[in-house]
Every structure is written in C-alpha cells, then in structure tokens.
C-alpha cells in the first residue's frame, strides 16, 4: 500500500527524473535505473553529454556496485561512506583499499533533493497521495514537476556577453 519516489534534482531543487517503487524496496537498487533515465542536453562545442558530471547522494547509496556504475560512466561521486563500511575497509588492512574520494563542501549541497521533495509536498495531491495506482501518481508528479519548473523564473546566465 505504500510507495517510494526515487528522485534526481538539480542544484536549484527542480525535479529532473524520478521513478516510483513499492514502499518496502530499498533506495540503492533504484540508483542505476533512475540515473539511466536522465538525459542532459549540453550546449557548447564538442559532443553533448547525456549524463551529469557529478552525483551527490546520501549514505544509503554508498554501495560498491553504485560506485562502480558511476566509475564506468565517468561520473564523479560525492557520497558519504557509512561507518560500518569504513570499519570493514579498515579491518581488512592493506587489502581494504583506499577510501573513496569525498568532498565535504559539495556533500553539504546534497539537500537540493530534500528541498525538491518539499516543493512537491506543497501540492496536496502529492503530500496526501490519494492516488492508488502507480501510473496515476506518476501523472500527478509530472504535473507538479511542470508547475515547479514554470514557477522557477530565475534565468540561467547566458554564455555570450
């Protein structure tokens, strides 16, 4: 009867891509499918990229599989390592390997996803979730995402002076 929304957002707390899953499913297995659904249009010279440069995530996404997935695609990760993983790596000694790179300043800005969820919850249909079927709820999320994007009137700085 419950459900989860797995969400990607930009730094301005606007939803980019999301998937829903049953409520008892963990977040880490949905990491790769959500990221695969994201397509970014790039401006400028060279071949346009279809993936982000960097991903910031909570400790729930700090699995070996997720980090390998990001490495294969050339995406930098700013994901904190949970205490149990850190202790396990140290217990293994030299064979435990180096700790993953971590930038505290960038990690502090991961709250953009939480702010995006708060923007979504300003809409009663999303906050109360009266929709029983998944495809109806996805339609509700899509409509609210469009409204969030339309309300964001701040323009991106132009690249030409």
Coordinates of N, CA, C and O in Angstrom, one line a residue, residues 27-106:
X27 N 16.5 2.0 -1.4 CA 16.8 3.0 -2.4 C 18.0 2.7 -3.3 O 18.1 3.0 -4.5
X28 N 19.0 1.9 -2.8 CA 20.2 1.6 -3.5 C 19.9 0.8 -4.8 O 20.6 1.2 -5.8
X29 N 19.1 -0.2 -4.9 CA 18.8 -0.9 -6.1 C 18.2 0.0 -7.2 O 18.3 -0.3 -8.4
X30 N 17.6 1.1 -6.8 CA 17.0 2.0 -7.8 C 17.9 3.1 -8.3 O 17.5 3.9 -9.2
X31 N 19.1 3.1 -7.8 CA 20.1 4.2 -8.1 C 20.4 4.2 -9.6 O 20.3 5.2 -10.3
X32 N 20.8 3.1 -10.2 CA 21.2 3.0 -11.6 C 20.0 3.2 -12.5 O 20.1 4.0 -13.5
X33 N 18.8 2.6 -12.3 CA 17.7 2.9 -13.2 C 17.2 4.4 -13.2 O 16.9 4.9 -14.3
X34 N 17.3 5.0 -12.0 CA 16.9 6.5 -12.0 C 18.0 7.3 -12.8 O 17.6 8.1 -13.6
X35 N 19.2 7.0 -12.6 CA 20.3 7.7 -13.3 C 20.3 7.4 -14.8 O 20.6 8.3 -15.6
X36 N 19.9 6.2 -15.2 CA 19.8 5.9 -16.6 C 18.7 6.6 -17.3 O 18.8 6.9 -18.5
X37 N 17.7 7.0 -16.6 CA 16.6 7.7 -17.3 C 16.9 9.2 -17.5 O 16.1 9.9 -18.1
X38 N 18.0 9.7 -16.9 CA 18.3 11.1 -17.0 C 19.0 11.4 -18.3 O 20.0 10.7 -18.7
X39 N 18.5 12.4 -19.1 CA 19.2 12.9 -20.3 C 19.4 14.4 -20.2 O 18.5 15.1 -19.9
X40 N 20.7 14.8 -20.3 CA 21.0 16.2 -20.1 C 21.5 16.7 -21.5 O 22.4 16.2 -22.1
X41 N 20.9 17.8 -21.9 CA 21.3 18.4 -23.2 C 22.3 19.5 -22.9 O 22.1 20.3 -22.0
X42 N 23.4 19.4 -23.5 CA 24.6 20.3 -23.3 C 24.7 21.2 -24.4 O 24.5 20.9 -25.6
X43 N 25.1 22.4 -24.1 CA 25.4 23.4 -25.1 C 26.9 23.6 -25.2 O 27.6 23.3 -24.3
X44 N 27.4 24.0 -26.3 CA 28.8 24.3 -26.5 C 29.4 23.3 -27.5 O 28.8 22.5 -28.1
X45 N 30.7 23.5 -27.7 CA 31.4 22.7 -28.7 C 31.6 21.3 -28.2 O 31.5 21.0 -27.0
X46 N 31.8 20.4 -29.1 CA 32.1 19.0 -28.8 C 30.8 18.2 -28.7 O 29.7 18.7 -29.0
X47 N 31.0 17.0 -28.4 CA 29.8 16.1 -28.4 C 29.0 16.3 -27.1 O 29.6 16.4 -26.0
X48 N 27.7 16.4 -27.2 CA 26.9 16.7 -26.0 C 26.9 15.4 -25.1 O 26.8 14.3 -25.6
X49 N 26.9 15.6 -23.8 CA 26.9 14.5 -22.9 C 25.4 14.3 -22.5 O 24.6 15.2 -22.5
X50 N 25.1 13.0 -22.1 CA 23.8 12.7 -21.7 C 23.7 12.3 -20.3 O 22.7 11.8 -19.8
X51 N 24.8 12.5 -19.6 CA 24.8 12.2 -18.1 C 25.4 13.4 -17.4 O 26.2 14.2 -17.9
X52 N 25.2 13.4 -16.1 CA 25.8 14.5 -15.3 C 27.3 14.4 -15.0 O 27.8 13.3 -15.2
X53 N 27.9 15.4 -14.6 CA 29.3 15.4 -14.3 C 29.6 14.8 -12.9 O 30.6 14.2 -12.7
X54 N 28.7 15.1 -12.0 CA 28.8 14.7 -10.6 C 27.5 14.3 -10.0 O 26.5 14.9 -10.4
X55 N 27.5 13.3 -9.1 CA 26.3 12.9 -8.4 C 26.6 13.0 -6.9 O 27.6 12.6 -6.4
X56 N 25.7 13.7 -6.2 CA 25.8 13.7 -4.7 C 24.6 12.9 -4.2 O 23.5 13.0 -4.6
X57 N 25.0 12.1 -3.2 CA 23.9 11.2 -2.6 C 24.2 10.9 -1.1 O 25.3 11.2 -0.6
X58 N 23.2 10.4 -0.5 CA 23.3 10.1 0.9 C 24.1 8.8 1.1 O 24.5 8.1 0.2
X59 N 24.2 8.4 2.4 CA 24.9 7.2 2.8 C 24.3 5.9 2.2 O 24.9 4.9 2.1
X60 N 23.0 6.0 2.0 CA 22.2 4.8 1.5 C 22.7 4.4 0.1 O 22.5 3.2 -0.2
X61 N 23.3 5.3 -0.6 CA 23.7 5.0 -2.0 C 25.2 4.6 -2.1 O 25.8 4.6 -3.1
X62 N 25.9 4.4 -0.9 CA 27.3 4.1 -0.9 C 27.6 2.7 -1.0 O 28.4 2.1 -0.2
X63 N 27.1 2.0 -2.0 CA 27.5 0.6 -2.2 C 28.6 0.5 -3.3 O 28.8 1.4 -4.1
X64 N 29.2 -0.6 -3.3 CA 30.3 -0.9 -4.2 C 29.8 -0.9 -5.6 O 30.4 -0.4 -6.5
X65 N 28.6 -1.5 -5.8 CA 28.0 -1.5 -7.1 C 27.7 -0.1 -7.7 O 27.9 0.1 -8.9
X66 N 27.1 0.7 -6.9 CA 26.8 2.1 -7.3 C 28.1 2.9 -7.7 O 28.1 3.6 -8.7
X67 N 29.1 2.7 -6.9 CA 30.4 3.4 -7.2 C 31.0 2.9 -8.5 O 31.5 3.6 -9.3
X68 N 30.9 1.6 -8.7 CA 31.5 1.0 -9.9 C 30.6 1.5 -11.1 O 31.2 1.8 -12.2
X69 N 29.3 1.6 -11.0 CA 28.4 2.0 -12.0 C 28.8 3.5 -12.4 O 28.9 3.8 -13.6
X70 N 29.1 4.3 -11.4 CA 29.4 5.7 -11.7 C 30.8 5.8 -12.4 O 31.0 6.6 -13.3
X71 N 31.8 5.0 -11.9 CA 33.1 5.0 -12.5 C 33.1 4.6 -13.9 O 33.8 5.1 -14.8
X72 N 32.3 3.6 -14.3 CA 32.2 3.1 -15.7 C 31.7 4.2 -16.6 O 32.0 4.2 -17.8
X73 N 30.8 5.1 -16.1 CA 30.3 6.1 -16.9 C 31.0 7.5 -16.8 O 30.5 8.4 -17.4
X74 N 32.0 7.5 -16.1 CA 32.8 8.7 -16.0 C 32.2 9.8 -15.1 O 32.4 11.0 -15.4
X75 N 31.4 9.4 -14.2 CA 30.6 10.4 -13.3 C 31.3 10.4 -12.0 O 31.6 9.3 -11.3
X76 N 31.7 11.6 -11.5 CA 32.3 11.7 -10.2 C 31.2 11.6 -9.1 O 30.1 12.0 -9.2
X77 N 31.6 10.9 -8.0 CA 30.6 10.7 -6.9 C 31.0 11.4 -5.6 O 32.2 11.5 -5.3
X78 N 30.1 12.1 -5.0 CA 30.2 12.6 -3.7 C 29.2 12.0 -2.8 O 28.1 12.5 -2.7
X79 N 29.6 10.8 -2.3 CA 28.7 10.0 -1.5 C 29.4 9.6 -0.2 O 30.5 9.1 -0.3
X80 N 28.8 10.0 0.9 CA 29.5 9.6 2.2 C 29.5 8.1 2.4 O 28.6 7.4 2.0
X81 N 30.5 7.7 3.1 CA 30.7 6.3 3.4 C 30.2 6.0 4.8 O 30.6 6.6 5.7
X82 N 29.2 5.0 4.9 CA 28.7 4.7 6.3 C 29.8 4.2 7.2 O 30.8 3.7 6.7
X83 N 29.6 4.3 8.5 CA 30.6 3.9 9.5 C 30.9 2.4 9.4 O 32.1 2.0 9.5
X84 N 29.9 1.6 9.1 CA 30.1 0.1 9.0 C 31.0 -0.2 7.8 O 31.9 -1.1 7.9
X85 N 30.8 0.4 6.7 CA 31.7 0.2 5.5 C 33.1 0.7 5.8 O 34.1 0.0 5.4
X86 N 33.2 1.8 6.4 CA 34.5 2.4 6.8 C 35.3 1.4 7.7 O 36.5 1.1 7.5
X87 N 34.6 0.9 8.7 CA 35.2 0.0 9.7 C 35.6 -1.3 9.0 O 36.7 -1.9 9.3
X88 N 34.8 -1.8 8.1 CA 35.1 -3.1 7.4 C 36.3 -2.9 6.5 O 37.2 -3.8 6.5
X89 N 36.4 -1.8 5.8 CA 37.6 -1.5 5.0 C 38.9 -1.4 5.8 O 39.9 -2.0 5.5
X90 N 38.8 -0.7 7.0 CA 40.0 -0.6 7.9 C 40.3 -2.0 8.5 O 41.5 -2.3 8.7
X91 N 39.4 -2.8 8.8 CA 39.6 -4.1 9.3 C 40.4 -5.0 8.4 O 41.2 -5.8 8.8
X92 N 40.2 -4.8 7.1 CA 40.8 -5.6 6.1 C 42.3 -5.2 5.9 O 43.1 -5.9 5.2
X93 N 42.7 -4.1 6.4 CA 44.0 -3.6 6.3 C 44.4 -3.1 5.0 O 43.6 -2.4 4.3
X94 N 45.6 -3.5 4.5 CA 46.0 -3.0 3.2 C 45.1 -3.5 2.0 O 45.0 -2.9 1.0
X95 N 44.5 -4.7 2.2 CA 43.7 -5.2 1.1 C 42.3 -4.6 1.1 O 41.6 -4.8 0.2
X96 N 42.1 -3.7 2.1 CA 40.8 -3.0 2.1 C 40.7 -1.9 1.1 O 39.7 -1.4 0.7
X97 N 41.9 -1.4 0.6 CA 42.0 -0.4 -0.4 C 41.9 1.0 0.2 O 41.8 1.2 1.4
X98 N 41.9 2.0 -0.7 CA 41.9 3.4 -0.2 C 40.4 3.8 0.0 O 39.5 3.3 -0.6
X99 N 40.2 4.8 0.8 CA 38.8 5.3 1.0 C 38.4 6.0 -0.3 O 39.3 6.6 -0.9
X100 N 37.2 6.0 -0.6 CA 36.7 6.8 -1.8 C 36.9 8.3 -1.6 O 36.9 8.8 -0.5
X101 N 37.2 9.0 -2.7 CA 37.3 10.4 -2.6 C 36.0 11.1 -2.1 O 34.9 10.6 -2.4
X102 N 36.2 12.1 -1.3 CA 35.0 12.7 -0.7 C 35.3 14.2 -0.5 O 36.3 14.6 0.0
X103 N 34.3 15.0 -0.9 CA 34.4 16.5 -0.8 C 33.3 17.0 0.1 O 32.1 17.0 -0.3
X104 N 33.7 17.4 1.3 CA 32.7 17.8 2.3 C 31.8 19.0 1.8 O 30.6 19.1 2.0
X105 N 32.5 20.0 1.1 CA 31.8 21.2 0.7 C 30.7 20.8 -0.3 O 29.6 21.4 -0.3
X106 N 31.0 19.9 -1.2 CA 29.9 19.5 -2.2 C 28.9 18.6 -1.6 O 27.7 18.7 -2.0

